[in-house]
GROMACS .gro file of C-alpha atoms in nm:
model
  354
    1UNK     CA    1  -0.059   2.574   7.994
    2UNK     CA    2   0.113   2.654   7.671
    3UNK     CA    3  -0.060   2.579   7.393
    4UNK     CA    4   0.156   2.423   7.123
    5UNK     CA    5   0.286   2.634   6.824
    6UNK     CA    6   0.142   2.545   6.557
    7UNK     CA    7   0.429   2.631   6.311
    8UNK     CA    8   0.635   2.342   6.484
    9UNK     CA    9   0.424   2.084   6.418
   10UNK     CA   10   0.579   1.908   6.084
   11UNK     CA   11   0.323   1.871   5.880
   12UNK     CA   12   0.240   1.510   5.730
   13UNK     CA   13   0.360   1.453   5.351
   14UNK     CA   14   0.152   1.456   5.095
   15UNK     CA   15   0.116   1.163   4.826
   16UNK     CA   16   0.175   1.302   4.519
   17UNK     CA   17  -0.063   1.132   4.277
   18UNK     CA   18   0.131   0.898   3.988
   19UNK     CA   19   0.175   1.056   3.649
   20UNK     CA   20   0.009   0.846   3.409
   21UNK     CA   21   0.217   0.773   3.085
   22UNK     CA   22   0.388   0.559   2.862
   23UNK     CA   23   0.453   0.243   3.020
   24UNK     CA   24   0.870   0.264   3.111
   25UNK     CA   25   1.059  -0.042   3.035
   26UNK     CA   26   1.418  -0.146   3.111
   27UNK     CA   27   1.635  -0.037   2.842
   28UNK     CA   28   1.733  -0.389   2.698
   29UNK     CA   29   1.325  -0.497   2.691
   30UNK     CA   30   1.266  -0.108   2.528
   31UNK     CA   31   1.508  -0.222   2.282
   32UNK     CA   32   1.311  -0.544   2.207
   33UNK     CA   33   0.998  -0.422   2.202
   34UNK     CA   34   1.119  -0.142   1.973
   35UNK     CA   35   1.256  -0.375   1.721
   36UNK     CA   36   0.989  -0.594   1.718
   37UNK     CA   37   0.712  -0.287   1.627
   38UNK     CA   38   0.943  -0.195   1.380
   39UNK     CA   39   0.994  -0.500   1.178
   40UNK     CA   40   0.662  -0.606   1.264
   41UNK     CA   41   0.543  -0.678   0.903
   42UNK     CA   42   0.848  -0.907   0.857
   43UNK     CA   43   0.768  -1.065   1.166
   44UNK     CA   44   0.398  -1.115   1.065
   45UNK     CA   45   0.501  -1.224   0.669
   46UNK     CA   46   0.739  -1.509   0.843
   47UNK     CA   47   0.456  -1.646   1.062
   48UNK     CA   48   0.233  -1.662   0.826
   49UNK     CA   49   0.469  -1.841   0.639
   50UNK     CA   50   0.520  -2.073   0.814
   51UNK     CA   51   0.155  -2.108   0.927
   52UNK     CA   52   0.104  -2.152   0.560
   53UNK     CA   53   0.376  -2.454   0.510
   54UNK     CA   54   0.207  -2.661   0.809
   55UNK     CA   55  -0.134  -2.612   0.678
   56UNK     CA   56  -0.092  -2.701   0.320
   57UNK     CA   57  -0.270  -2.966   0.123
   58UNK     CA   58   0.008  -3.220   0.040
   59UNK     CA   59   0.063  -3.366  -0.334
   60UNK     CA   60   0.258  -3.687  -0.414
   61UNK     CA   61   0.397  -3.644  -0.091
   62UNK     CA   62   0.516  -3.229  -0.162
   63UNK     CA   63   0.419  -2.923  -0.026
   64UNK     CA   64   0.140  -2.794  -0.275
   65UNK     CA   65   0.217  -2.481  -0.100
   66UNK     CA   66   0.603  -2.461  -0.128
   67UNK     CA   67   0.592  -2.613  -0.512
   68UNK     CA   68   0.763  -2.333  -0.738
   69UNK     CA   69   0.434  -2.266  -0.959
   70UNK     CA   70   0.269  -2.164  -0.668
   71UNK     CA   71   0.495  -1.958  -0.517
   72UNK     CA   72   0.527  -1.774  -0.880
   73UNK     CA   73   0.096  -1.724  -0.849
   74UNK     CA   74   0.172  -1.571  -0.548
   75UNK     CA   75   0.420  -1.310  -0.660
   76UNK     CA   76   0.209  -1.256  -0.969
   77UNK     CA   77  -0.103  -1.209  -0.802
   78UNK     CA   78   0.058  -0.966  -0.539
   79UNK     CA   79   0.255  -0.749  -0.820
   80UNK     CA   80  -0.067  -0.558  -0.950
   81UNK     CA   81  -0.182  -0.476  -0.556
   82UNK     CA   82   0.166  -0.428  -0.472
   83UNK     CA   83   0.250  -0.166  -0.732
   84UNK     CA   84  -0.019   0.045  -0.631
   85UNK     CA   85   0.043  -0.011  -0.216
   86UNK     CA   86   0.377   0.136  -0.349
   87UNK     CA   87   0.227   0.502  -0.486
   88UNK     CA   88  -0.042   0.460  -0.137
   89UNK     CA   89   0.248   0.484   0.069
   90UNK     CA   90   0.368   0.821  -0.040
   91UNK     CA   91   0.004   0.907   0.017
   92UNK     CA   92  -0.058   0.776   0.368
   93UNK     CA   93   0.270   0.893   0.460
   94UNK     CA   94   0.178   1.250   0.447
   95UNK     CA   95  -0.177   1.149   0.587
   96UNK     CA   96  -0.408   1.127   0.303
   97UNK     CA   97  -0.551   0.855   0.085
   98UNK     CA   98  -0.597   0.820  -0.258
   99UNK     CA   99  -0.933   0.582  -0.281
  100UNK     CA  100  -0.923   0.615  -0.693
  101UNK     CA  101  -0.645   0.379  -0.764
  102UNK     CA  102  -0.842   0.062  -0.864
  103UNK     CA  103  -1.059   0.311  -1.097
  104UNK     CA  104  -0.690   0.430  -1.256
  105UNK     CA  105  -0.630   0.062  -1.320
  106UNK     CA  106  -0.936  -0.010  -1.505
  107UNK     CA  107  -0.939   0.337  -1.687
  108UNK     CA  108  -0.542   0.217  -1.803
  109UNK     CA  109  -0.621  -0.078  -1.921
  110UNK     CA  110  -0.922   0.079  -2.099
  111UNK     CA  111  -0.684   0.301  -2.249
  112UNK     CA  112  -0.393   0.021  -2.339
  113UNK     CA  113  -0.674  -0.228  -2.476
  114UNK     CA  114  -0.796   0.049  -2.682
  115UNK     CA  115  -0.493   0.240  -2.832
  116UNK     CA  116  -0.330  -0.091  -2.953
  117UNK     CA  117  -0.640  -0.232  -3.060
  118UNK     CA  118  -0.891   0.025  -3.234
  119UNK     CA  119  -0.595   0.286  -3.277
  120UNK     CA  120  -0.307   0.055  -3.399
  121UNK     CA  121  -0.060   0.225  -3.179
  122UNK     CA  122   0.263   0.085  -3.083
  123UNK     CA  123   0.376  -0.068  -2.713
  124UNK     CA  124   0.601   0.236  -2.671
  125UNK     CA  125   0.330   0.538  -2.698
  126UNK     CA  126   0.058   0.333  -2.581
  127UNK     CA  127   0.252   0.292  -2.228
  128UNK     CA  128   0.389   0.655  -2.241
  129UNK     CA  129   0.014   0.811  -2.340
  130UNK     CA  130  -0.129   0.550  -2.038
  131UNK     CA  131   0.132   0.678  -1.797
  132UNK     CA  132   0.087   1.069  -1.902
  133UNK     CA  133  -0.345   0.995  -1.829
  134UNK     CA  134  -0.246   0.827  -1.512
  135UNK     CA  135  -0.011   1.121  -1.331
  136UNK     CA  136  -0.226   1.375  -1.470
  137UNK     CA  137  -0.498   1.212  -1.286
  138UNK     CA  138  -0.321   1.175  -0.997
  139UNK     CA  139  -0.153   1.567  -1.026
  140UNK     CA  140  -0.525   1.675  -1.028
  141UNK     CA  141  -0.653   1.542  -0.756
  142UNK     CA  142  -0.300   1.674  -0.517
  143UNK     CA  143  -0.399   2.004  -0.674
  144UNK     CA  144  -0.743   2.017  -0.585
  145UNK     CA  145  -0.659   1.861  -0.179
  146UNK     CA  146  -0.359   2.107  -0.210
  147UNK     CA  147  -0.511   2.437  -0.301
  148UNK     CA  148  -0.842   2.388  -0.217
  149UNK     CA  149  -0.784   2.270   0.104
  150UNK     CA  150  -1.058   1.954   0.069
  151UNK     CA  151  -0.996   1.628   0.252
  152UNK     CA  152  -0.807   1.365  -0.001
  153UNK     CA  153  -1.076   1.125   0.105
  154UNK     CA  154  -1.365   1.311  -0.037
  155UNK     CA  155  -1.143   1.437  -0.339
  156UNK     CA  156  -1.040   1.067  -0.485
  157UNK     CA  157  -1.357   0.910  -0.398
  158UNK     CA  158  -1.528   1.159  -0.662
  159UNK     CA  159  -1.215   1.068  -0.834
  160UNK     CA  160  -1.285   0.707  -0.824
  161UNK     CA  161  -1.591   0.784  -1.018
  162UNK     CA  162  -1.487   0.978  -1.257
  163UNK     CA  163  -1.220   0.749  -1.352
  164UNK     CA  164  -1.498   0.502  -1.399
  165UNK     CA  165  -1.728   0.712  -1.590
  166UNK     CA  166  -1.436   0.771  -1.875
  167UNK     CA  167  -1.339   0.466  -1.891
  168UNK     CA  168  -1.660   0.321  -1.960
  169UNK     CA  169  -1.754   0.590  -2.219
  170UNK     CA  170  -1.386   0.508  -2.377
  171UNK     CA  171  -1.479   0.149  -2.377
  172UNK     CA  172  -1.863   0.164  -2.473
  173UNK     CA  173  -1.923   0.014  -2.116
  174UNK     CA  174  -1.734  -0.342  -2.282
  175UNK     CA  175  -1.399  -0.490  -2.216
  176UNK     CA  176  -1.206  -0.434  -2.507
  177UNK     CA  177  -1.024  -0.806  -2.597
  178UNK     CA  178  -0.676  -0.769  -2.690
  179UNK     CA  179  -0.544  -1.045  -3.017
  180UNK     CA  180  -0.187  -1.029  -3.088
  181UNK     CA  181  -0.049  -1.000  -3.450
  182UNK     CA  182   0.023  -0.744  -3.685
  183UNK     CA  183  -0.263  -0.755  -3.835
  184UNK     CA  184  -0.555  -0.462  -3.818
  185UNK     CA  185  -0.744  -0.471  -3.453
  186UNK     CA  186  -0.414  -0.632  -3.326
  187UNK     CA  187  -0.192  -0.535  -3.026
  188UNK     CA  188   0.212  -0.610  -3.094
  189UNK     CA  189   0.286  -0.948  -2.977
  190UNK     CA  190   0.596  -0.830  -2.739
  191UNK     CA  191   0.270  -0.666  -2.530
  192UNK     CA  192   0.235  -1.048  -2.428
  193UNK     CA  193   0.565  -1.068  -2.242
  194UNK     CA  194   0.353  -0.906  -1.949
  195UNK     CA  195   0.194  -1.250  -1.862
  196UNK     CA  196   0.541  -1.452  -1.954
  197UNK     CA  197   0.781  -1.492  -1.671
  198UNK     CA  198   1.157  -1.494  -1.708
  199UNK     CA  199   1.334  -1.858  -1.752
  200UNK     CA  200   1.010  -1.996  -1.671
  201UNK     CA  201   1.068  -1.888  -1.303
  202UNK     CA  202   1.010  -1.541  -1.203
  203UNK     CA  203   0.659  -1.351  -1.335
  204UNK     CA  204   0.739  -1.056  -1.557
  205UNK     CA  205   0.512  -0.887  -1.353
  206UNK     CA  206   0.666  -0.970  -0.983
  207UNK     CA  207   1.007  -0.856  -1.124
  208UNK     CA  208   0.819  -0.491  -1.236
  209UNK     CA  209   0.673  -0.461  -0.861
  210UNK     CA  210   1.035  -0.583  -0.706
  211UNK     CA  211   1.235  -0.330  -0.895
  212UNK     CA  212   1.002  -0.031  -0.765
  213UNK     CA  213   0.958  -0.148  -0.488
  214UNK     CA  214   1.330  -0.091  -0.489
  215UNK     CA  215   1.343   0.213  -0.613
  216UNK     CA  216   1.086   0.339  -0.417
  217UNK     CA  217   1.279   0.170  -0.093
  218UNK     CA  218   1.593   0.379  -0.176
  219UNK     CA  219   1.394   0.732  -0.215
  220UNK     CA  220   1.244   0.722   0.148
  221UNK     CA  221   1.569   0.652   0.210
  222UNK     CA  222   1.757   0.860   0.142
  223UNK     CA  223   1.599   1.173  -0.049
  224UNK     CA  224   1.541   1.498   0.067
  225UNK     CA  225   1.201   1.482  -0.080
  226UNK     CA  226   1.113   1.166   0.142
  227UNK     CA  227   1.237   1.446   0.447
  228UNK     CA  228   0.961   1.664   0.317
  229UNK     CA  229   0.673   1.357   0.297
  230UNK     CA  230   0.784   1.278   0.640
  231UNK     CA  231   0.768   1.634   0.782
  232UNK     CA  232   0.422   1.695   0.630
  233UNK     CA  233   0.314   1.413   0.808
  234UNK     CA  234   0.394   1.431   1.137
  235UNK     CA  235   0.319   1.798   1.147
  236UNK     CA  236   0.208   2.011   0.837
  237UNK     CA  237   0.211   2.318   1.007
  238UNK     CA  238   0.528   2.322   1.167
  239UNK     CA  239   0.669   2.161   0.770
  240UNK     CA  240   0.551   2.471   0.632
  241UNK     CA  241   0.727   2.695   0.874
  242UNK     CA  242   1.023   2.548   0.798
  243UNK     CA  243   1.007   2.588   0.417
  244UNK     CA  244   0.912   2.293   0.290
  245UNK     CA  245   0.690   2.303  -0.044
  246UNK     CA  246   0.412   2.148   0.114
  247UNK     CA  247   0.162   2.186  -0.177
  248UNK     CA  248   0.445   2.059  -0.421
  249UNK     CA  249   0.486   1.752  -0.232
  250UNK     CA  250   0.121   1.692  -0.188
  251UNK     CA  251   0.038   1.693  -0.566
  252UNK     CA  252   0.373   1.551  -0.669
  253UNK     CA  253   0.248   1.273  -0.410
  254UNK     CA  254  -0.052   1.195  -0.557
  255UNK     CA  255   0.095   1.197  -0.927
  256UNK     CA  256   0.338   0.953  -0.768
  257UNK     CA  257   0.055   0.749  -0.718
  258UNK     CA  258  -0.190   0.790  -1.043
  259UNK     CA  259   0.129   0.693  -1.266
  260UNK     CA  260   0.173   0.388  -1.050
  261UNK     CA  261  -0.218   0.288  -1.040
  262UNK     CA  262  -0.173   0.333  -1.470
  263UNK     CA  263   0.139   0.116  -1.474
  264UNK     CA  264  -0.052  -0.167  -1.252
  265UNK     CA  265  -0.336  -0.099  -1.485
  266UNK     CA  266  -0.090  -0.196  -1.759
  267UNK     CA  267   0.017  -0.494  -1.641
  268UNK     CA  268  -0.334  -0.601  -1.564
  269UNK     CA  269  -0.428  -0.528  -1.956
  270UNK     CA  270  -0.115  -0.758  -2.033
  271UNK     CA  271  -0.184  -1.072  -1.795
  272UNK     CA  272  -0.562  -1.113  -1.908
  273UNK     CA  273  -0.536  -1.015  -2.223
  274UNK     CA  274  -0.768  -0.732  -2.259
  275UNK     CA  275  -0.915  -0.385  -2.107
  276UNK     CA  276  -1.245  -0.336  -1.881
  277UNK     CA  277  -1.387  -0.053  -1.738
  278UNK     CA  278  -1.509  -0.304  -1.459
  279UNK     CA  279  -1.108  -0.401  -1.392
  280UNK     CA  280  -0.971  -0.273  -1.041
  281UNK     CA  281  -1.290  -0.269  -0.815
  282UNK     CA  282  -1.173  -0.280  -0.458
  283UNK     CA  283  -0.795  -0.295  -0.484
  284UNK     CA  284  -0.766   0.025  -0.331
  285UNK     CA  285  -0.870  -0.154  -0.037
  286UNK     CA  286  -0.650  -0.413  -0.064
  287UNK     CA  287  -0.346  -0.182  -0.158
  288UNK     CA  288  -0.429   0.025   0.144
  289UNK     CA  289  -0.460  -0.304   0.401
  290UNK     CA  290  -0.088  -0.361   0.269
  291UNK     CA  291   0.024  -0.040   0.394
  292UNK     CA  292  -0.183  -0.071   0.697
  293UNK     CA  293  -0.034  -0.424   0.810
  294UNK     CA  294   0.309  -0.286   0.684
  295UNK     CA  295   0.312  -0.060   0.990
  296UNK     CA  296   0.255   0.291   0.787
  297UNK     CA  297   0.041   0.497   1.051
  298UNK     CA  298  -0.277   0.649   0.863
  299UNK     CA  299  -0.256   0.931   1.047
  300UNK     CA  300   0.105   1.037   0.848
  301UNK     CA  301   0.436   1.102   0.918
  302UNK     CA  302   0.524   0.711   1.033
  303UNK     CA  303   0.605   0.380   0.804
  304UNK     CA  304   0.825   0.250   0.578
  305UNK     CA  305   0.822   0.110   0.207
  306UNK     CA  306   0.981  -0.233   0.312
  307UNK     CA  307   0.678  -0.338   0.563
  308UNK     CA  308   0.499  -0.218   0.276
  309UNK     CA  309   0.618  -0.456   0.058
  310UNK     CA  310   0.610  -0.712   0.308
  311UNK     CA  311   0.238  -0.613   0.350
  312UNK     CA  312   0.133  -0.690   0.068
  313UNK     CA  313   0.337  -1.010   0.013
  314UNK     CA  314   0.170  -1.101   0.366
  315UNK     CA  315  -0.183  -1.085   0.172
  316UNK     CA  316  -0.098  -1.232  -0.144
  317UNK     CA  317   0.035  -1.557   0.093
  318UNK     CA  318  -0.281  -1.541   0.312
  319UNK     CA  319  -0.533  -1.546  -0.012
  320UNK     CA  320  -0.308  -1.840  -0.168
  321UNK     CA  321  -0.305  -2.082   0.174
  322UNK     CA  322  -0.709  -1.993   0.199
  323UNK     CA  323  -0.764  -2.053  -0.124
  324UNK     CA  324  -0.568  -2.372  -0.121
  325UNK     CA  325  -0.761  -2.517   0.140
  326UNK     CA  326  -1.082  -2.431   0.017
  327UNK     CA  327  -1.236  -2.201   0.257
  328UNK     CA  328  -1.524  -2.016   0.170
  329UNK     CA  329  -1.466  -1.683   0.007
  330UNK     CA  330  -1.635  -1.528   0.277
  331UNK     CA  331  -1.440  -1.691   0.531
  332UNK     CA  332  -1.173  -1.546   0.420
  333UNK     CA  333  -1.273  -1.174   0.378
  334UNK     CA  334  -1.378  -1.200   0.753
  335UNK     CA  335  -0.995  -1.327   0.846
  336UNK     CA  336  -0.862  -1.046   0.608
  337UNK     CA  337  -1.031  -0.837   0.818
  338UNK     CA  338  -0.891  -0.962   1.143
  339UNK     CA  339  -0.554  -0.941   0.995
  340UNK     CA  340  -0.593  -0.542   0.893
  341UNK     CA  341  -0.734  -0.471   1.286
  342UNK     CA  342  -0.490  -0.645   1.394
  343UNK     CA  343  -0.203  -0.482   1.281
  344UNK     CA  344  -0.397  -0.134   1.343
  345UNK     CA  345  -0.446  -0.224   1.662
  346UNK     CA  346  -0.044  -0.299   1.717
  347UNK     CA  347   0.011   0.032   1.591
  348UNK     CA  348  -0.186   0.188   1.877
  349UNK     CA  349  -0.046  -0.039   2.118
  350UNK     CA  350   0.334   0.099   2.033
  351UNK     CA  351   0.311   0.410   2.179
  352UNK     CA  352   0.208   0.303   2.512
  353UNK     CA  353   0.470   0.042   2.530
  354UNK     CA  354   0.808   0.199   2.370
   0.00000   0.00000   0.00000
């Protein structure tokens, strides 16, 4: 009896086991989902919104929300965080973090408060000496992560201190108050404009944060230094290999930054009327939970200064509606905080899905 040959038996397939991946979607749903990651901040500023229209206290029958003086307290409230979310973006963008903004603020409006009032400068080289102090600051610390090679989170948080420790041996540890006239110990009146708004409408303040916001809009845009921020994010090495000037970018990054944190600091020095050491604590935080929730990845190389923008307009809106309906301030730090996870958490979620 012949046994069989084995070589003409056809052997059974084997499964092949699935490739795990990024979930594939059909091209029209890819190019949903797509959009809707990236205009997610616009997406999240409209519902809340209109969230914020249908919960609203109501007035003589109006909107207290939707009333125009409101709407102008938002705006001005925002500009100060959203000025310095403007320089953070730069920074995240190329993966670092600059944790020593609110410190620049207070240490700016030290410096305003104290060169109008006790020096008797003028508005021009008070602002000019405030800005030089603020990008010097900010040039530093890009030198130090640049050269030295130390994380940017270790090198602003000593920054954030320092900033604080001169500006409260500038001050005398006191908030300077700032009197308008032309007499001695008296800043120039025009420094008051800074709290005005124009026809009564728009904040002086939220028109400063719209125009560099702008500005700052049109240089990610279309720059070739934006190209470099970009490249260094997504992958330093392989940006250096290709010849960009990484350590030039990373301190002119962080300059970008300090002279924005001084021009908030400014601002701040113009709407309450004087300068404290103490002025700034924790808006780092909330200038980096703009960028966050305007879809800038922390890890670099991915965002854009739009949902940045819309970030931080997002916050100033949530605060107002909060605040409106009187919900405890804690209350409201803990739904902050959902909002921030949240749009991390979308940001993870993107990859998997597009």
């Amino acid at each position: 009896m012949n046994s069989p040959n084995p070589t003409s038996v056809a052997e059974a397939p084997r499964e092949t086991p699935p490739r795990r991946g990024p979930i594939r979607l059909p091209r029209d749903r890819h190019a949903i989902v797509d959009s809707f990651f990236r205009f997610q901040s616009l997406f999240g500023l409209a519902a809340v919104f209109i969230i914020a229209i249908a919960v609203s206290p109501v007035r003589n029958g109006e909107s207290v929300f939707l009333s125009s003086g409101n709407l102008a307290n938002i705006v001005r409230a925002v500009s100060e965080i959203g000025i310095i979310a403007v320089g953070m973006t730069f920074v995240i963008l190329i993966g670092g973090i600059d944790l020593s903004v609110g410190a620049v603020l207070g240490l700016a409006a030290v410096g305003s408060a104290t060169l109008m009032v006790d020096s008797g400068m003028g508005i021009l080289p008070t602002v000019l000496i405030v800005l030089l102090i603020g990008t010097a600051f900010g040039a530093t610390q890009g030198a130090i992560v640049a050269r030295l090679g130390i994380q940017s989170f270790i090198v602003t948080l000593a920054g954030l201190q320092a900033a604080r420790g001169i500006a409260r041996m500038w001050s005398g540890g006191l908030g300077i108050p700032i009197a308008y006239g032309d007499g001695p110990q008296e800043a120039p009146e025009a420094f008051s404009t800074l709290s005005g708004s124009i026809n009564g409408v728009l904040p002086v303040p939220a028109l400063l944060f719209l125009a560099i916001g702008v500005g700052a809009l049109l240089v990610l845009r279309s720059t070739a230094f934006a190209r470099h921020v970009y490249a260094i994010g997504g992958n330093e090495k392989a940006a250096r290999l290709s010849g960009v000037p990484v350590r030039r970018v990373r301190i002119t990054v962080f300059a970008i930054s300090g002279l924005l944190a001084a021009l908030a600091g400014i601002i701040h020095a113009g709407q309450l009327n004087q300068g404290s050491p103490n002025d700034g604590a924790g808006y780092e935080l909330d200038a980096i939970a703009a960028v966050v929730i305007g879809g800038t990845s922390l890890a670099g190389g991915s965002g854009s200064m739009g949902g940045t923008i819309a970030g931080a307009l997002l916050l100033g809106i949530l605060n107002n509606i909060l605040a409106l309906n009187n919900i405890d301030a804690n209350v409201q730090l803990v739904v902050k905080g959902l909002v921030i996870v949240a749009a991390a958490a979308l940001q993870k979620l993107r990859p998997r899905i597009a």
